[in-house]
PDB file of C-alpha atoms in Angstrom:
ATOM      1  CA  MET A  10     122.354 110.079  78.681  1.00 46.00           C
ATOM      2  CA  PRO A  11     121.940 106.297  78.495  1.00 53.00           C
ATOM      3  CA  ARG A  12     124.325 104.418  76.296  1.00 56.00           C
ATOM      4  CA  ALA A  13     123.059 102.791  73.113  1.00 57.00           C
ATOM      5  CA  TRP A  14     122.292  99.092  73.377  1.00 55.00           C
ATOM      6  CA  LYS A  15     124.946  98.217  70.782  1.00 58.00           C
ATOM      7  CA  ASP A  16     127.576  99.956  72.961  1.00 62.00           C
ATOM      8  CA  ILE A  17     126.524  98.061  76.084  1.00 63.00           C
ATOM      9  CA  ALA A  18     126.508  94.648  74.406  1.00 64.00           C
ATOM     10  CA  GLU A  19     129.379  95.127  72.010  1.00 67.00           C
ATOM     11  CA  ASN A  20     130.543  91.502  72.117  1.00 68.00           C
ATOM     12  CA  TRP A  21     127.260  89.866  73.033  1.00 69.00           C
ATOM     13  CA  GLU A  22     128.076  86.646  71.206  1.00 70.00           C
ATOM     14  CA  ASN A  23     130.967  86.041  73.639  1.00 72.00           C
ATOM     15  CA  LEU A  24     128.772  85.982  76.751  1.00 78.00           C
ATOM     16  CA  PRO A  25     128.167  82.525  78.204  1.00 81.00           C
ATOM     17  CA  LEU A  26     124.629  81.169  78.115  1.00 84.00           C
ATOM     18  CA  GLU A  27     124.401  81.262  81.926  1.00 87.00           C
ATOM     19  CA  SER A  28     125.006  85.012  81.811  1.00 84.00           C
ATOM     20  CA  TYR A  29     122.105  85.402  79.398  1.00 85.00           C
ATOM     21  CA  LYS A  30     119.842  83.376  81.659  1.00 88.00           C
ATOM     22  CA  PHE A  31     120.756  85.602  84.593  1.00 89.00           C
ATOM     23  CA  LEU A  32     120.277  88.814  82.573  1.00 87.00           C
ATOM     24  CA  PHE A  33     116.953  87.549  81.278  1.00 86.00           C
ATOM     25  CA  SER A  34     115.659  86.715  84.762  1.00 90.00           C
ATOM     26  CA  GLN A  35     116.703  90.159  86.011  1.00 90.00           C
ATOM     27  CA  ALA A  36     115.050  91.898  83.047  1.00 89.00           C
ATOM     28  CA  LYS A  37     111.856  89.915  83.620  1.00 89.00           C
ATOM     29  CA  ASP A  38     111.831  90.791  87.334  1.00 91.00           C
ATOM     30  CA  ARG A  39     112.395  94.486  86.586  1.00 91.00           C
ATOM     31  CA  PHE A  40     109.671  94.522  83.959  1.00 89.00           C
ATOM     32  CA  ASP A  41     107.254  92.797  86.359  1.00 89.00           C
ATOM     33  CA  ASP A  42     107.987  95.447  89.013  1.00 91.00           C
ATOM     34  CA  ILE A  43     107.354  98.305  86.609  1.00 89.00           C
ATOM     35  CA  LEU A  44     104.195  96.672  85.263  1.00 87.00           C
ATOM     36  CA  GLY A  45     103.026  96.151  88.862  1.00 88.00           C
ATOM     37  CA  GLU A  46     103.557  99.848  89.529  1.00 89.00           C
ATOM     38  CA  SER A  47     101.371 100.664  86.545  1.00 86.00           C
ATOM     39  CA  THR A  48      98.644  98.313  87.767  1.00 85.00           C
ATOM     40  CA  SER A  49      98.857  99.823  91.241  1.00 88.00           C
ATOM     41  CA  LEU A  50      98.339 103.326  89.830  1.00 87.00           C
ATOM     42  CA  THR A  51      95.224 102.135  88.039  1.00 86.00           C
ATOM     43  CA  GLU A  52      93.829 100.503  91.189  1.00 87.00           C
ATOM     44  CA  LYS A  53      94.536 103.598  93.304  1.00 88.00           C
ATOM     45  CA  SER A  54      92.890 105.825  90.712  1.00 87.00           C
ATOM     46  CA  ILE A  55      89.742 103.701  90.890  1.00 87.00           C
ATOM     47  CA  GLY A  56      89.645 104.409  94.633  1.00 88.00           C
ATOM     48  CA  LEU A  57      90.074 108.139  94.004  1.00 86.00           C
ATOM     49  CA  GLY A  58      87.297 107.999  91.423  1.00 86.00           C
ATOM     50  CA  LYS A  59      84.946 106.412  93.960  1.00 87.00           C
ATOM     51  CA  ILE A  60      85.760 109.065  96.579  1.00 86.00           C
ATOM     52  CA  THR A  61      85.236 111.822  94.013  1.00 84.00           C
ATOM     53  CA  ILE A  62      81.864 110.452  92.922  1.00 85.00           C
ATOM     54  CA  VAL A  63      80.693 110.117  96.532  1.00 84.00           C
ATOM     55  CA  ALA A  64      81.849 113.660  97.375  1.00 81.00           C
ATOM     56  CA  MET A  65      80.277 115.048  94.214  1.00 80.00           C
ATOM     57  CA  SER A  66      77.025 113.197  94.882  1.00 81.00           C
ATOM     58  CA  GLY A  67      76.975 114.526  98.426  1.00 76.00           C
ATOM     59  CA  PHE A  68      77.568 118.061  97.249  1.00 76.00           C
ATOM     60  CA  VAL A  69      74.940 117.887  94.503  1.00 77.00           C
ATOM     61  CA  GLY A  70      72.435 116.237  96.828  1.00 76.00           C
ATOM     62  CA  TYR A  71      72.998 118.796  99.540  1.00 72.00           C
ATOM     63  CA  ASN A  72      72.894 121.587  96.983  1.00 70.00           C
ATOM     64  CA  PHE A  73      69.235 120.829  96.319  1.00 64.00           C
ATOM     65  CA  LYS A  74      68.376 121.284  99.996  1.00 69.00           C
ATOM     66  CA  THR A  75      70.321 124.471 100.578  1.00 71.00           C
ATOM     67  CA  ASN A  76      71.829 126.927  98.211  1.00 71.00           C
ATOM     68  CA  PRO A  77      75.497 127.457  99.060  1.00 68.00           C
ATOM     69  CA  GLU A  78      77.217 130.519  97.759  1.00 74.00           C
ATOM     70  CA  TYR A  79      77.831 130.631  94.032  1.00 78.00           C
ATOM     71  CA  GLU A  80      81.620 130.812  94.510  1.00 80.00           C
ATOM     72  CA  TRP A  81      81.641 127.447  96.311  1.00 77.00           C
ATOM     73  CA  ILE A  82      79.657 125.812  93.545  1.00 78.00           C
ATOM     74  CA  VAL A  83      82.058 127.127  90.892  1.00 83.00           C
ATOM     75  CA  LEU A  84      85.186 126.204  92.882  1.00 85.00           C
ATOM     76  CA  LEU A  85      84.004 122.704  93.739  1.00 83.00           C
ATOM     77  CA  SER A  86      82.727 122.076  90.226  1.00 84.00           C
ATOM     78  CA  PHE A  87      86.118 123.096  88.858  1.00 89.00           C
ATOM     79  CA  LEU A  88      87.933 120.786  91.300  1.00 87.00           C
ATOM     80  CA  PHE A  89      85.577 117.897  90.525  1.00 87.00           C
ATOM     81  CA  LEU A  90      86.097 118.322  86.778  1.00 89.00           C
ATOM     82  CA  ILE A  91      89.895 118.386  87.097  1.00 92.00           C
ATOM     83  CA  ASP A  92      89.758 115.367  89.377  1.00 89.00           C
ATOM     84  CA  LEU A  93      87.469 113.372  87.102  1.00 88.00           C
ATOM     85  CA  PHE A  94      89.587 114.241  84.066  1.00 90.00           C
ATOM     86  CA  CYS A  95      92.744 112.931  85.751  1.00 89.00           C
ATOM     87  CA  VAL A  96      91.035 109.802  87.085  1.00 87.00           C
ATOM     88  CA  VAL A  97      89.533 108.994  83.680  1.00 86.00           C
ATOM     89  CA  ILE A  98      92.955 109.392  82.031  1.00 86.00           C
ATOM     90  CA  LEU A  99      94.387 106.973  84.608  1.00 85.00           C
ATOM     91  CA  MET A 100      91.666 104.382  84.054  1.00 80.00           C
ATOM     92  CA  PHE A 101      91.623 104.315  80.277  1.00 71.00           C
ATOM     93  CA  PRO A 102      93.724 101.611  78.698  1.00 59.00           C
ATOM     94  CA  LYS A 103      97.266 102.751  79.061  1.00 59.00           C
ATOM     95  CA  GLY A 104      98.826 100.828  76.219  1.00 59.00           C
ATOM     96  CA  VAL A 105     100.454  98.284  78.468  1.00 59.00           C
ATOM     97  CA  ILE A 106     103.234  96.397  76.839  1.00 62.00           C
ATOM     98  CA  PHE A 107     102.443  92.773  77.409  1.00 67.00           C
ATOM     99  CA  LYS A 108     104.731  90.305  79.072  1.00 69.00           C
ATOM    100  CA  GLY A 109     106.449  87.891  76.772  1.00 71.00           C
ATOM    101  CA  SER A 110     106.802  88.022  73.022  1.00 73.00           C
ATOM    102  CA  PRO A 111     104.867  86.327  70.247  1.00 69.00           C
ATOM    103  CA  PRO A 112     106.764  83.499  68.557  1.00 70.00           C
ATOM    104  CA  GLU A 113     107.032  85.473  65.333  1.00 70.00           C
ATOM    105  CA  GLU A 114     109.101  88.089  67.208  1.00 69.00           C
ATOM    106  CA  ILE A 115     111.256  85.566  69.047  1.00 67.00           C
ATOM    107  CA  PHE A 116     112.022  83.502  65.989  1.00 69.00           C
ATOM    108  CA  CYS A 117     114.973  85.505  64.665  1.00 64.00           C
ATOM    109  CA  THR A 118     116.428  85.274  61.196  1.00 63.00           C
ATOM    110  CA  TYR A 119     119.531  83.403  62.265  1.00 64.00           C
ATOM    111  CA  LEU A 120     117.895  80.477  64.061  1.00 70.00           C
ATOM    112  CA  ASP A 121     117.762  78.281  60.990  1.00 73.00           C
ATOM    113  CA  ASN A 122     121.435  78.836  60.163  1.00 74.00           C
ATOM    114  CA  PRO A 123     123.062  75.369  60.146  1.00 80.00           C
ATOM    115  CA  ASP A 124     126.441  76.896  61.039  1.00 82.00           C
ATOM    116  CA  TYR A 125     125.162  77.932  64.480  1.00 81.00           C
ATOM    117  CA  THR A 126     125.360  75.534  67.395  1.00 83.00           C
ATOM    118  CA  GLU A 127     122.371  74.999  69.668  1.00 83.00           C
ATOM    119  CA  THR A 128     123.998  77.227  72.289  1.00 84.00           C
ATOM    120  CA  GLU A 129     124.593  79.995  69.768  1.00 81.00           C
ATOM    121  CA  LYS A 130     120.970  79.809  68.631  1.00 79.00           C
ATOM    122  CA  THR A 131     119.780  80.027  72.239  1.00 83.00           C
ATOM    123  CA  THR A 132     122.136  82.958  72.806  1.00 83.00           C
ATOM    124  CA  VAL A 133     120.645  84.772  69.816  1.00 81.00           C
ATOM    125  CA  ILE A 134     117.149  84.289  71.221  1.00 82.00           C
ATOM    126  CA  TYR A 135     118.161  85.596  74.645  1.00 85.00           C
ATOM    127  CA  TYR A 136     119.960  88.555  73.122  1.00 84.00           C
ATOM    128  CA  HIS A 137     116.999  89.692  71.027  1.00 82.00           C
ATOM    129  CA  GLU A 138     114.539  89.148  73.844  1.00 84.00           C
ATOM    130  CA  LEU A 139     116.729  91.172  76.215  1.00 86.00           C
ATOM    131  CA  ILE A 140     116.642  94.049  73.733  1.00 84.00           C
ATOM    132  CA  ARG A 141     112.822  93.829  73.671  1.00 85.00           C
ATOM    133  CA  TYR A 142     112.670  93.785  77.474  1.00 86.00           C
ATOM    134  CA  GLN A 143     114.872  96.875  77.671  1.00 87.00           C
ATOM    135  CA  GLU A 144     112.638  98.727  75.196  1.00 87.00           C
ATOM    136  CA  ARG A 145     109.497  97.730  77.108  1.00 87.00           C
ATOM    137  CA  ILE A 146     111.013  98.789  80.420  1.00 89.00           C
ATOM    138  CA  GLU A 147     111.953 102.211  79.041  1.00 89.00           C
ATOM    139  CA  ILE A 148     108.490 102.763  77.550  1.00 88.00           C
ATOM    140  CA  LEU A 149     106.710 101.708  80.743  1.00 88.00           C
ATOM    141  CA  ILE A 150     108.910 103.918  82.905  1.00 90.00           C
ATOM    142  CA  LYS A 151     107.993 106.925  80.738  1.00 90.00           C
ATOM    143  CA  LYS A 152     104.290 106.039  80.832  1.00 88.00           C
ATOM    144  CA  ASN A 153     104.351 105.471  84.588  1.00 89.00           C
ATOM    145  CA  THR A 154     106.073 108.818  85.141  1.00 91.00           C
ATOM    146  CA  GLN A 155     103.347 110.596  83.160  1.00 90.00           C
ATOM    147  CA  ARG A 156     100.631 108.646  84.949  1.00 89.00           C
ATOM    148  CA  GLN A 157     102.144 109.495  88.357  1.00 92.00           C
ATOM    149  CA  LEU A 158     101.765 113.193  87.557  1.00 93.00           C
ATOM    150  CA  PHE A 159      98.075 112.703  86.763  1.00 91.00           C
ATOM    151  CA  TYR A 160      97.699 110.611  89.910  1.00 92.00           C
ATOM    152  CA  GLY A 161      99.299 113.365  92.021  1.00 93.00           C
ATOM    153  CA  VAL A 162      96.910 115.969  90.623  1.00 93.00           C
ATOM    154  CA  ALA A 163      93.955 113.611  91.114  1.00 91.00           C
ATOM    155  CA  LEU A 164      94.987 112.893  94.704  1.00 91.00           C
ATOM    156  CA  ILE A 165      95.335 116.581  95.569  1.00 93.00           C
ATOM    157  CA  THR A 166      92.043 117.556  93.909  1.00 91.00           C
ATOM    158  CA  THR A 167      90.240 114.599  95.519  1.00 89.00           C
ATOM    159  CA  VAL A 168      91.409 115.620  98.982  1.00 90.00           C
ATOM    160  CA  LEU A 169      90.667 119.303  98.375  1.00 90.00           C
ATOM    161  CA  SER A 170      87.237 118.747  96.876  1.00 86.00           C
ATOM    162  CA  THR A 171      86.264 116.276  99.592  1.00 84.00           C
ATOM    163  CA  LEU A 172      87.418 118.591 102.393  1.00 87.00           C
ATOM    164  CA  LEU A 173      85.787 121.625 100.811  1.00 85.00           C
ATOM    165  CA  THR A 174      82.546 119.715 100.213  1.00 82.00           C
ATOM    166  CA  ALA A 175      82.482 118.618 103.843  1.00 82.00           C
ATOM    167  CA  GLY A 176      83.341 122.168 104.924  1.00 82.00           C
ATOM    168  CA  VAL A 177      80.545 123.706 102.856  1.00 78.00           C
ATOM    169  CA  ILE A 178      78.012 121.187 104.151  1.00 76.00           C
ATOM    170  CA  ILE A 179      79.082 121.631 107.769  1.00 80.00           C
ATOM    171  CA  SER A 180      79.181 125.426 107.548  1.00 78.00           C
ATOM    172  CA  THR A 181      75.727 125.445 105.971  1.00 74.00           C
ATOM    173  CA  ILE A 182      74.395 123.238 108.773  1.00 74.00           C
ATOM    174  CA  PHE A 183      75.826 125.485 111.463  1.00 77.00           C
ATOM    175  CA  SER A 184      74.714 128.714 109.727  1.00 71.00           C
ATOM    176  CA  HIS A 185      71.084 127.461 109.605  1.00 63.00           C
ATOM    177  CA  HIS A 186      71.017 126.288 113.250  1.00 57.00           C
ATOM    178  CA  PRO A 187      71.903 129.093 115.658  1.00 55.00           C
TER     179      PRO A 187
END
């Protein structure tokens, strides 16, 4: 179980500014990686969607010429529907948490305190932004994990439906030409 943020950064005000800069750059890099993974899943799902549409179009088009067995139509229709459902889920806006924070979130309550030095004010900004980065990273990891499951199902159903469509078309061709 992950430790609470307050337990990790118990004496955050004692960290030197250079440490905050390093932590911030690492948090930004990690967030960018996770956001890139999310974008990659979306791009791959678009490719799966294209393959599915082509396979479905081929099956429907060929269906008008020959009448494959009813079981094949039901099975392939079921696979196509599952596949399209997963691909659509992957392509809808996924509630991406945007990079950076609006000024109203960065401007913390303590920044106008005249008792704080410039370094202390900068430290407060880094601290609060690091907390936001950690929250965004955790949310995106959860979303990406869910999206990877849908992508796995979409990949399997795309491959199966494409292979079965090709198999039905080829078997129909060979069964009509002795």
